[in-house]
PDB file of C-alpha atoms and ligand atoms in Angstrom:
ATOM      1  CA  UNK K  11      22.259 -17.234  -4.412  1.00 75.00           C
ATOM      2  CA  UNK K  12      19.388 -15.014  -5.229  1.00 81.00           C
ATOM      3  CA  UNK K  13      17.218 -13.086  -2.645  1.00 88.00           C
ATOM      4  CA  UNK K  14      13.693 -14.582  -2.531  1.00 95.00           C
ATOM      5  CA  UNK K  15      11.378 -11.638  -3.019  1.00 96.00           C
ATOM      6  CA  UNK K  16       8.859  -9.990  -0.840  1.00 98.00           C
ATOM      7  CA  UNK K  17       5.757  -9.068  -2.660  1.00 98.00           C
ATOM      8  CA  UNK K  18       3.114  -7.055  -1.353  1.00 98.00           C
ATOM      9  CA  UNK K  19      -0.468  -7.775  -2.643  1.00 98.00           C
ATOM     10  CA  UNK K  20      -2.833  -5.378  -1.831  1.00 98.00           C
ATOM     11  CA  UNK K  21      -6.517  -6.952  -0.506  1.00 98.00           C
ATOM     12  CA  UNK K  22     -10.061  -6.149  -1.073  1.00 98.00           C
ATOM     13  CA  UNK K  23     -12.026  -3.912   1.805  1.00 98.00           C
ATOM     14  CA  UNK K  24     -13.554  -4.702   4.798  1.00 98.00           C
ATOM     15  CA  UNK K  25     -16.596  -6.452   3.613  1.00 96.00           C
ATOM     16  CA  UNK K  26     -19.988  -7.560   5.665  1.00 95.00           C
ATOM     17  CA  UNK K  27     -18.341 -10.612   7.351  1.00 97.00           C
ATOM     18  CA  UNK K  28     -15.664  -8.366   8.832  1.00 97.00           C
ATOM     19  CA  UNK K  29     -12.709  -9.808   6.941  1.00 98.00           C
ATOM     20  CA  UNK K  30     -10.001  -8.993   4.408  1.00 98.00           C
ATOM     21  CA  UNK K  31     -10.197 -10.955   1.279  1.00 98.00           C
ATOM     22  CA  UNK K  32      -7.770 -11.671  -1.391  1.00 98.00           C
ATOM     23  CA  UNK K  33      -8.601 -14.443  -4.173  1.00 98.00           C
ATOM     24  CA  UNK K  34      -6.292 -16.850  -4.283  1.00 98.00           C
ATOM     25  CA  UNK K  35      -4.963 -17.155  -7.085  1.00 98.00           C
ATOM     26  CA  UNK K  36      -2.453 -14.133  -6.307  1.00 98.00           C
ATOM     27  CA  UNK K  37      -0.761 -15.721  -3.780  1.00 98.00           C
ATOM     28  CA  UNK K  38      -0.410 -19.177  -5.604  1.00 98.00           C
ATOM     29  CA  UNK K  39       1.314 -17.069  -8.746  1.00 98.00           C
ATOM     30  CA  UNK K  40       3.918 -15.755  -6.578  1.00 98.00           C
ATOM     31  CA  UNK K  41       4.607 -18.587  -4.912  1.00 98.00           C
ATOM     32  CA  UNK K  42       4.891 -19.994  -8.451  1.00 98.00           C
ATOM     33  CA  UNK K  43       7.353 -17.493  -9.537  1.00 98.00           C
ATOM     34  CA  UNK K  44       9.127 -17.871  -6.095  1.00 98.00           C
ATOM     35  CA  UNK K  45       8.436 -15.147  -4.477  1.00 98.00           C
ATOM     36  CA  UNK K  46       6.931 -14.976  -0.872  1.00 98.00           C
ATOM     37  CA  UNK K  47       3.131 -13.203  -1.541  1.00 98.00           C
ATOM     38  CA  UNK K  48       2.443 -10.464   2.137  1.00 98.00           C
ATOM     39  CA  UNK K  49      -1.040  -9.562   2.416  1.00 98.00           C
ATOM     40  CA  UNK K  50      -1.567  -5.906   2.339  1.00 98.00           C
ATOM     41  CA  UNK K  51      -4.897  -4.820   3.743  1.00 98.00           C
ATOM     42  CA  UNK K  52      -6.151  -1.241   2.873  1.00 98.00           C
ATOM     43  CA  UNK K  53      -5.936   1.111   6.011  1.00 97.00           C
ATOM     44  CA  UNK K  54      -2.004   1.210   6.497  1.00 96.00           C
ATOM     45  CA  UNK K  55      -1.051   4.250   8.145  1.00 96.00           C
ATOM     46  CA  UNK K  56       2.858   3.535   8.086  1.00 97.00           C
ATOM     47  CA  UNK K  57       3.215   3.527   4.001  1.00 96.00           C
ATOM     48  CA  UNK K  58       7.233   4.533   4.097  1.00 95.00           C
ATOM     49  CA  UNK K  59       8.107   1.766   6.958  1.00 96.00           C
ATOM     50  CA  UNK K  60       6.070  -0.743   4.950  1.00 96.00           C
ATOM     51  CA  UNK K  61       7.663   0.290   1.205  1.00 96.00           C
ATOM     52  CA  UNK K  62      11.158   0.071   3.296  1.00 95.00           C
ATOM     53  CA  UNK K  63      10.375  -3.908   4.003  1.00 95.00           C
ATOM     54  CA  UNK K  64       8.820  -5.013   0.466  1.00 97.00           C
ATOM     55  CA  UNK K  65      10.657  -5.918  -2.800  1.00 97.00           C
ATOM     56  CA  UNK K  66       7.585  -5.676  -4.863  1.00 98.00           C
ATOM     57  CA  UNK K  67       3.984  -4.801  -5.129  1.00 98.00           C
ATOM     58  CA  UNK K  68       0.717  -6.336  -6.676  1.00 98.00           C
ATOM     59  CA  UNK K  69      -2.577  -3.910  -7.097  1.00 98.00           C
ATOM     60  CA  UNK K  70      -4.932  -6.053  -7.074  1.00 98.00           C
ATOM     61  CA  UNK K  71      -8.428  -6.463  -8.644  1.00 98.00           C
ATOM     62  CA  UNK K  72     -11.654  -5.668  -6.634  1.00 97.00           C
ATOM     63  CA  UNK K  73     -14.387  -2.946  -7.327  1.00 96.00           C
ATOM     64  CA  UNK K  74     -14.838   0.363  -8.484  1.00 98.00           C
ATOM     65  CA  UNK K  75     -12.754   3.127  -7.213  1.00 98.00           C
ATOM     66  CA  UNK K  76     -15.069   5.892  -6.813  1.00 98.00           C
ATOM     67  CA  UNK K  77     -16.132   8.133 -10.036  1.00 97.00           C
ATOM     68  CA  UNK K  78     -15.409  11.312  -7.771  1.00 97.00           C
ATOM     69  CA  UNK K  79     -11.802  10.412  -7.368  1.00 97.00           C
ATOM     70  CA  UNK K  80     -11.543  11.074 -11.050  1.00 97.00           C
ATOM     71  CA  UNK K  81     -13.895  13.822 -11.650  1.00 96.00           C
ATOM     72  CA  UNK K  82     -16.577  10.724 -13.532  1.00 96.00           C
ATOM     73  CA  UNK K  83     -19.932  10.164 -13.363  1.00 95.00           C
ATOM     74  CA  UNK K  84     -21.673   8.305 -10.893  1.00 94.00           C
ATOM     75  CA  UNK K  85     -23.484   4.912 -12.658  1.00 96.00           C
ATOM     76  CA  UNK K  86     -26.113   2.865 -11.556  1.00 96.00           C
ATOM     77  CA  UNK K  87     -23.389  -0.103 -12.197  1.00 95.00           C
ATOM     78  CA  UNK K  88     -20.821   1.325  -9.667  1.00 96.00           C
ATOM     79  CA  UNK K  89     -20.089  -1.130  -6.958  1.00 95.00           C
ATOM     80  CA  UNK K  90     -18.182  -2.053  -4.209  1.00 95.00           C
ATOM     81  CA  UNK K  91     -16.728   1.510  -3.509  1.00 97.00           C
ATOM     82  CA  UNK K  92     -14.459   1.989  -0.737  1.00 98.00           C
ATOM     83  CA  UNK K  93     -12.866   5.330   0.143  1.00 98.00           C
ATOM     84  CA  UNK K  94     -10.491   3.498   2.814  1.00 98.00           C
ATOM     85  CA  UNK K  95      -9.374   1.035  -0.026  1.00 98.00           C
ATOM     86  CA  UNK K  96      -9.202   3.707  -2.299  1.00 98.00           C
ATOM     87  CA  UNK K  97      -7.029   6.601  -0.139  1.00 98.00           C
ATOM     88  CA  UNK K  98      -4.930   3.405   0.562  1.00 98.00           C
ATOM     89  CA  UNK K  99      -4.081   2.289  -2.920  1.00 98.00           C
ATOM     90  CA  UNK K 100      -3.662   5.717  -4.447  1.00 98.00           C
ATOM     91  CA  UNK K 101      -1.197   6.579  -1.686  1.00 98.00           C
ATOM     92  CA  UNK K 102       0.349   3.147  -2.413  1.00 98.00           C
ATOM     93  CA  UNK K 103       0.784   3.951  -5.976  1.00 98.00           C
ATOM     94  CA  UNK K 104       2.490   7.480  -5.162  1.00 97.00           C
ATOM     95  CA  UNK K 105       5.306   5.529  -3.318  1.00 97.00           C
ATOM     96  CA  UNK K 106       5.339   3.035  -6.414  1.00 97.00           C
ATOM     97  CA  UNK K 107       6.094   5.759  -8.531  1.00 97.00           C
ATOM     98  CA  UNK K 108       8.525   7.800  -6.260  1.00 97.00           C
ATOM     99  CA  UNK K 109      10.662   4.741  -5.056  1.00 97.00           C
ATOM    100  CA  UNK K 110      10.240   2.847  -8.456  1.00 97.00           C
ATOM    101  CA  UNK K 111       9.308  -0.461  -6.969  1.00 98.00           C
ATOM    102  CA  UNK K 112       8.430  -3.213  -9.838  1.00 98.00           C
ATOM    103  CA  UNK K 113       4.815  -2.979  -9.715  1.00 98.00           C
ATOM    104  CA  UNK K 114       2.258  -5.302 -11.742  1.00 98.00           C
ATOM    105  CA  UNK K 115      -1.008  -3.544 -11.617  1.00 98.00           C
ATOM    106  CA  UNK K 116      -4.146  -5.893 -12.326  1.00 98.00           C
ATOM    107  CA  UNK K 117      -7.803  -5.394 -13.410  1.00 98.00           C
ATOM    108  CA  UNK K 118      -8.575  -2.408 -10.764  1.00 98.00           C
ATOM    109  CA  UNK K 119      -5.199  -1.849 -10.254  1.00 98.00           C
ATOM    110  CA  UNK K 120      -4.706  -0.525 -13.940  1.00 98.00           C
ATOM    111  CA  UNK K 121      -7.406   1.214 -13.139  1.00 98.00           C
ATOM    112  CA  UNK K 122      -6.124   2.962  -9.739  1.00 98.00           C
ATOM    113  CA  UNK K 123      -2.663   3.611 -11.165  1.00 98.00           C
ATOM    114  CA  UNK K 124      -4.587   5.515 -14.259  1.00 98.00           C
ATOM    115  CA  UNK K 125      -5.680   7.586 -11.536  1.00 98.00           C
ATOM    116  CA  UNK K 126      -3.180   8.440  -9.607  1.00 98.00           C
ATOM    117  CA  UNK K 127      -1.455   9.903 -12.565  1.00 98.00           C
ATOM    118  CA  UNK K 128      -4.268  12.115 -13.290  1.00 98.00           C
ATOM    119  CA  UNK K 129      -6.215   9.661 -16.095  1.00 98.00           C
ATOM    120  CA  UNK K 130     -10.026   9.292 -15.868  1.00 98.00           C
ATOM    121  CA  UNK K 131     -11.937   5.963 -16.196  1.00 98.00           C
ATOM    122  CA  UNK K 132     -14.697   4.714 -18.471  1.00 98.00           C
ATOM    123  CA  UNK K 133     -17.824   4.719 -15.695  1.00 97.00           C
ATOM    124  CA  UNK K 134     -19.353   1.317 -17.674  1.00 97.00           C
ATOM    125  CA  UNK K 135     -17.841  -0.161 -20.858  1.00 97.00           C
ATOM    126  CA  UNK K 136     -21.040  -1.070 -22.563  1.00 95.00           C
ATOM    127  CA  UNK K 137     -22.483   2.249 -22.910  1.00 96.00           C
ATOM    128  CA  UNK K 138     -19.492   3.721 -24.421  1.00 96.00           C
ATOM    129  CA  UNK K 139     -17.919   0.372 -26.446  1.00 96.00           C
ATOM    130  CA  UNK K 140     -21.639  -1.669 -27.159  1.00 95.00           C
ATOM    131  CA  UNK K 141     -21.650  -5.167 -25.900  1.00 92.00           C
ATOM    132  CA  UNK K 142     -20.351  -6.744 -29.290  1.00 94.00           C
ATOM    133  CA  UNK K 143     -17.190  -7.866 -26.752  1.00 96.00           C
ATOM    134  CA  UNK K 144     -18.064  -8.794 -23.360  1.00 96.00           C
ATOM    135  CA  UNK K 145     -15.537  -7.870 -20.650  1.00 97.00           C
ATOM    136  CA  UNK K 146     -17.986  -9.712 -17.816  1.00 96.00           C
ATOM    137  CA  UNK K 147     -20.856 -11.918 -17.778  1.00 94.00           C
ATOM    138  CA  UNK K 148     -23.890 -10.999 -15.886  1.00 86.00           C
ATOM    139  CA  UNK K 149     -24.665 -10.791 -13.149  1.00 85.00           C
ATOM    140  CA  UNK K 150     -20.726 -10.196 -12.342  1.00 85.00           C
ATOM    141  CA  UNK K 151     -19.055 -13.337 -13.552  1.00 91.00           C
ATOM    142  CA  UNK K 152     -15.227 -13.905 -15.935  1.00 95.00           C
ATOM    143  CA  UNK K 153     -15.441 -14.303 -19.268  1.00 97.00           C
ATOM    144  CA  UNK K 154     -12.638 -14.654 -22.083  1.00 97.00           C
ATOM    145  CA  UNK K 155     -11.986 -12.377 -24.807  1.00 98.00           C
ATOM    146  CA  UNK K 156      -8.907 -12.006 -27.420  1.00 98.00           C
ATOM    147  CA  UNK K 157      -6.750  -8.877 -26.831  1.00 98.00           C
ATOM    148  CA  UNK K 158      -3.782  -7.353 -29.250  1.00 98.00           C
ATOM    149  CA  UNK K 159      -0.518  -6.659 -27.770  1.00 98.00           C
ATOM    150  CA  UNK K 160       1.926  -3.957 -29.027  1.00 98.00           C
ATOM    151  CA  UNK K 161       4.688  -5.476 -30.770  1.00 98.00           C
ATOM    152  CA  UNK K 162       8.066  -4.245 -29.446  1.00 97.00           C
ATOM    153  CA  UNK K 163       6.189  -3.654 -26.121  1.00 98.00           C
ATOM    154  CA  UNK K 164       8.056  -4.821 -22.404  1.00 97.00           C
ATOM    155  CA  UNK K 165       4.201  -6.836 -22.076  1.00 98.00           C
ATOM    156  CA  UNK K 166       4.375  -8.507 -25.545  1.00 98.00           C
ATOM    157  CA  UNK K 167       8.102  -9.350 -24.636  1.00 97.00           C
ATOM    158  CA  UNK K 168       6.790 -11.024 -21.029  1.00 97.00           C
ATOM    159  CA  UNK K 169       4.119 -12.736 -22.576  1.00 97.00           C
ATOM    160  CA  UNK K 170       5.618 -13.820 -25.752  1.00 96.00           C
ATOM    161  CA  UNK K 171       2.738 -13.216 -27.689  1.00 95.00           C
ATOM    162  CA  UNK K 172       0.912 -10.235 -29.525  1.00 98.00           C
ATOM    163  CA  UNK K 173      -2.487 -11.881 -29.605  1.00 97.00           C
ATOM    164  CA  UNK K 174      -3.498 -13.881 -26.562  1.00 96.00           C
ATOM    165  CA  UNK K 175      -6.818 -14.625 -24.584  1.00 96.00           C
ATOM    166  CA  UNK K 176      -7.089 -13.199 -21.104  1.00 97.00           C
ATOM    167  CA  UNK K 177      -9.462 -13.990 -18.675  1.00 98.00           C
ATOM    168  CA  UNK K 178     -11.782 -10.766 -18.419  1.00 98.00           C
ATOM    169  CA  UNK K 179     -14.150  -9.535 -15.318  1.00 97.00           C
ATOM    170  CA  UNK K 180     -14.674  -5.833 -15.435  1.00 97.00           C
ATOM    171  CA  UNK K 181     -17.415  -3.343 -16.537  1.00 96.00           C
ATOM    172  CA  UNK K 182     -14.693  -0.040 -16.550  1.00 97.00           C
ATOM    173  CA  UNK K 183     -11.727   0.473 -18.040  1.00 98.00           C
ATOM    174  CA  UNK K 184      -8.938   3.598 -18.832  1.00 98.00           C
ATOM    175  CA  UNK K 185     -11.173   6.755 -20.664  1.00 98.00           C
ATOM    176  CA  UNK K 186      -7.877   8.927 -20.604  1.00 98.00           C
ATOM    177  CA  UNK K 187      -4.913   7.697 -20.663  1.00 98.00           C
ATOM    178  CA  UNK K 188      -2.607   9.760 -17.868  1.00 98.00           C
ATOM    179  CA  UNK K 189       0.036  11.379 -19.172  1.00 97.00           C
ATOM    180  CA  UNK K 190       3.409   9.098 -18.653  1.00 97.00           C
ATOM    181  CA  UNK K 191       1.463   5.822 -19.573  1.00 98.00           C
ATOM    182  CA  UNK K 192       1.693   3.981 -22.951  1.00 98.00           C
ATOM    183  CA  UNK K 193      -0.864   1.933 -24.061  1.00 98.00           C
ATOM    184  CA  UNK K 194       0.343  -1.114 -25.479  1.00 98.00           C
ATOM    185  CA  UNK K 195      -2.999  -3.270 -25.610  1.00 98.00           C
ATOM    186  CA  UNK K 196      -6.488  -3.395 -26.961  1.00 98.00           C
ATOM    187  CA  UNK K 197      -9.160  -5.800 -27.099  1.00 98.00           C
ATOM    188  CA  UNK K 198     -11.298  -5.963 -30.311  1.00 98.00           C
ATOM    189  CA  UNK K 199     -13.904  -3.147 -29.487  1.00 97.00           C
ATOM    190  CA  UNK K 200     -11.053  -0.820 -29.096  1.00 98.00           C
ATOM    191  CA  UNK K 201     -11.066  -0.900 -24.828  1.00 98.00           C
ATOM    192  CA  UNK K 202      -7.274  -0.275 -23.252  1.00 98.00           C
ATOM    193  CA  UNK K 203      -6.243  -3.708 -21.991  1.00 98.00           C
ATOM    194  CA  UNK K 204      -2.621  -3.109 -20.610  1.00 98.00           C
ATOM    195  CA  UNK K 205      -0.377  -0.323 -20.414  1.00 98.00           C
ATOM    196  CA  UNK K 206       3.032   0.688 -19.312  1.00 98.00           C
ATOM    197  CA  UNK K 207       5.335   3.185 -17.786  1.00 97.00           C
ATOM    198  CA  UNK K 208       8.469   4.099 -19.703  1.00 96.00           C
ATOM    199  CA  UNK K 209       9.700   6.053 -16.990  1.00 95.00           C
ATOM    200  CA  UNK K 210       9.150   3.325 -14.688  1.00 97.00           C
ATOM    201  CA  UNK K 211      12.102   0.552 -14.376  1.00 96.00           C
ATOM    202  CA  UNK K 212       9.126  -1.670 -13.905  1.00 98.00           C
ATOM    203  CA  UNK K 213       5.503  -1.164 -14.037  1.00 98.00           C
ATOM    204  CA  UNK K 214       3.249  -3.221 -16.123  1.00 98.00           C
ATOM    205  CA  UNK K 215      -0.578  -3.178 -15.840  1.00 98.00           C
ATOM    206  CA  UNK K 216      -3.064  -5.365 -17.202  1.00 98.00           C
ATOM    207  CA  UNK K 217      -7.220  -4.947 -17.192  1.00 98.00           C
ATOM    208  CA  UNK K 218      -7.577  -8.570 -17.165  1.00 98.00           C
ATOM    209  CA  UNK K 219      -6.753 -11.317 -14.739  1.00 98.00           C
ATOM    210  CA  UNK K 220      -3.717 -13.144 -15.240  1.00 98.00           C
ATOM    211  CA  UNK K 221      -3.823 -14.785 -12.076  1.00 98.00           C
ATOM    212  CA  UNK K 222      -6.825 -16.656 -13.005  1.00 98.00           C
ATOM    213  CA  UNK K 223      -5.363 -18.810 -15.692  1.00 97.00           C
ATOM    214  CA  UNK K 224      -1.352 -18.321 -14.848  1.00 98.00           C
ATOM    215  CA  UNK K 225      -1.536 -22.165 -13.501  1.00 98.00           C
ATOM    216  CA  UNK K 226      -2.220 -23.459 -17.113  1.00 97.00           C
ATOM    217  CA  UNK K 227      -0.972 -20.495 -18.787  1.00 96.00           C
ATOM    218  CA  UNK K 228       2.728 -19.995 -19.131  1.00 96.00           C
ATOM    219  CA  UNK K 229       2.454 -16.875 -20.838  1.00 96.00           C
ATOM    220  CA  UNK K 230      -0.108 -15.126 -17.919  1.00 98.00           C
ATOM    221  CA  UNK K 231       2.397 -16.903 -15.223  1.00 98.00           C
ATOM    222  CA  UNK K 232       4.964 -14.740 -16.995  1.00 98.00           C
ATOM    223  CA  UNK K 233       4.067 -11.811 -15.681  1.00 98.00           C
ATOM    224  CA  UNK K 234       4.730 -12.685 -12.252  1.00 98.00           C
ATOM    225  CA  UNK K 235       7.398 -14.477 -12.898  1.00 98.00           C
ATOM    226  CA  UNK K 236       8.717 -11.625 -14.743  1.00 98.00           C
ATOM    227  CA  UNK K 237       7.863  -9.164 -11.686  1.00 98.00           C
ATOM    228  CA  UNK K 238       9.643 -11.260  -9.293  1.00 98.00           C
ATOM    229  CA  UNK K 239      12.889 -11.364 -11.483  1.00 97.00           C
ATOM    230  CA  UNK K 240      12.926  -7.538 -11.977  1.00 97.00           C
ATOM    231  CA  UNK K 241      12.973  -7.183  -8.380  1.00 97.00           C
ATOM    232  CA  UNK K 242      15.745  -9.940  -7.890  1.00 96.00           C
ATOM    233  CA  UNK K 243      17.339  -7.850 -10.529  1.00 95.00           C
ATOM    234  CA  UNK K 244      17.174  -4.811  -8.621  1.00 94.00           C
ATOM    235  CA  UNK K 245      18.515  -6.188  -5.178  1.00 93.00           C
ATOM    236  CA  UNK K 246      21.709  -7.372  -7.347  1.00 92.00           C
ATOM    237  CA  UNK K 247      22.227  -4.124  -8.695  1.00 91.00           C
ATOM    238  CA  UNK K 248      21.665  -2.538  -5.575  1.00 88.00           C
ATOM    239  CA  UNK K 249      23.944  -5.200  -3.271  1.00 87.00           C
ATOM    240  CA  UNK K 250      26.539  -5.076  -6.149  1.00 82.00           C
ATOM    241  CA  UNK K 251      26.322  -8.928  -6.730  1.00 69.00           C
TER     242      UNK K 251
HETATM  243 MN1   MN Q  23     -11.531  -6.952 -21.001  1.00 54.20          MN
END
């Protein structure tokens, strides 16, 4: 019998109301792909004992990790920065990449794990990609918008498509690429929508929002469907059966 996966999804900040939030729809699209979603609150002091507990790990979306982190710009559209949240998921990200956890990185998280490489972020898509594609509606609502996936890519294989509409709801996105990433999708104004690490047994990130339409979407249900096999995968290699 397979092992049914632990995966970690890391939440939002401490907001106003004095709570930790997490939409969702994360936690319903592991359950879907049968694993058991943990809440991971930014904050965690004890990073090794945690990684030694969890199968898997979820970045999550959320706002703007702050342009100083990467050497950017401030903008006037920055929001919802969080040093705690940000220390947290960079120092998450470092164990990702040292203990080569399967890791799906979403919408911020693309964006944090471009980071902790050493990449640098777009500060606000429209002034560098004109609004001819919108990535969010205002004031700071989802839209949809087509993306194109490398063929021959581990995303397009997940998916099982090279063109396919995400669910989009974010105003930055990857400026520099770190080095180790591939890019392996665009949407039509030429912004990085996904990329992967071939170094990485498994570590897929996505700028959009799977989770959002995985319910009705079999291909964005993939993904974490896909995530939670890699790590049953892993605990059978590693138990021998
Ligand atoms: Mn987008």
């Amino acid at each position: 019998m397979n092992p049914i996966p632990i995966i970690g999804i890391t939440t939002y900040a401490r907001n106003e109301s004095r709570n930790f939030t997490l939409p969702m729809e994360y936690v319903d699209a592991i359950r879907r792909a049968g694993g058991i979603p943990v809440l991971l609150p930014p904050g965690e002091p004890h990073q090794t004992e945690l990684f030694s507990r969890l199968d898997g790990i979820i970045l999550s979306g959320g706002g703007d990790v702050d342009p100083a982190v990467y050497r950017g710009n401030d903008h006037e559209t920055v929001y919802m920065v969080d040093h705690e949240r940000d220390q947290s998921e960079l120092e998450l990200t470092r164990h990702v990449l040292e203990l080569e956890v399967p890791t799906l990185c979403i919408c911020r998280g693309i964006q944090v794990l471009n980071v902790a490489l050493g990449g640098t972020l777009i500060e606000h898509l429209p002034d560098e990609v004109g609004d001819a594609i919108a990535h969010r509606v205002p004031p700071r609502n989802p839209t949809q918008h087509p993306i194109s996936v490398e063929p021959g890519s581990r995303l397009a294989d997940i998916i099982g498509q090279t063109e396919a509409t995400t669910t989009s709801w974010h105003h930055q996105a990857i400026r520099r690429p770190a080095a180790g990433l591939e890019v392996v999708a665009h949407a039509p104004d030429g912004t990085i929508e996904a990329v992967e690490m071939p170094d990485h047994p498994w570590l897929v990130a996505v700028q959009w929002h799977p989770e959002l339409t995985a319910a009705d979407d079999p291909g964005q249900q993939q993904l974490f469907d896909a995530l939670v096999q890699a790590v049953i995968d892993r605990i059978n290699d590693r138990t021998g059966s």
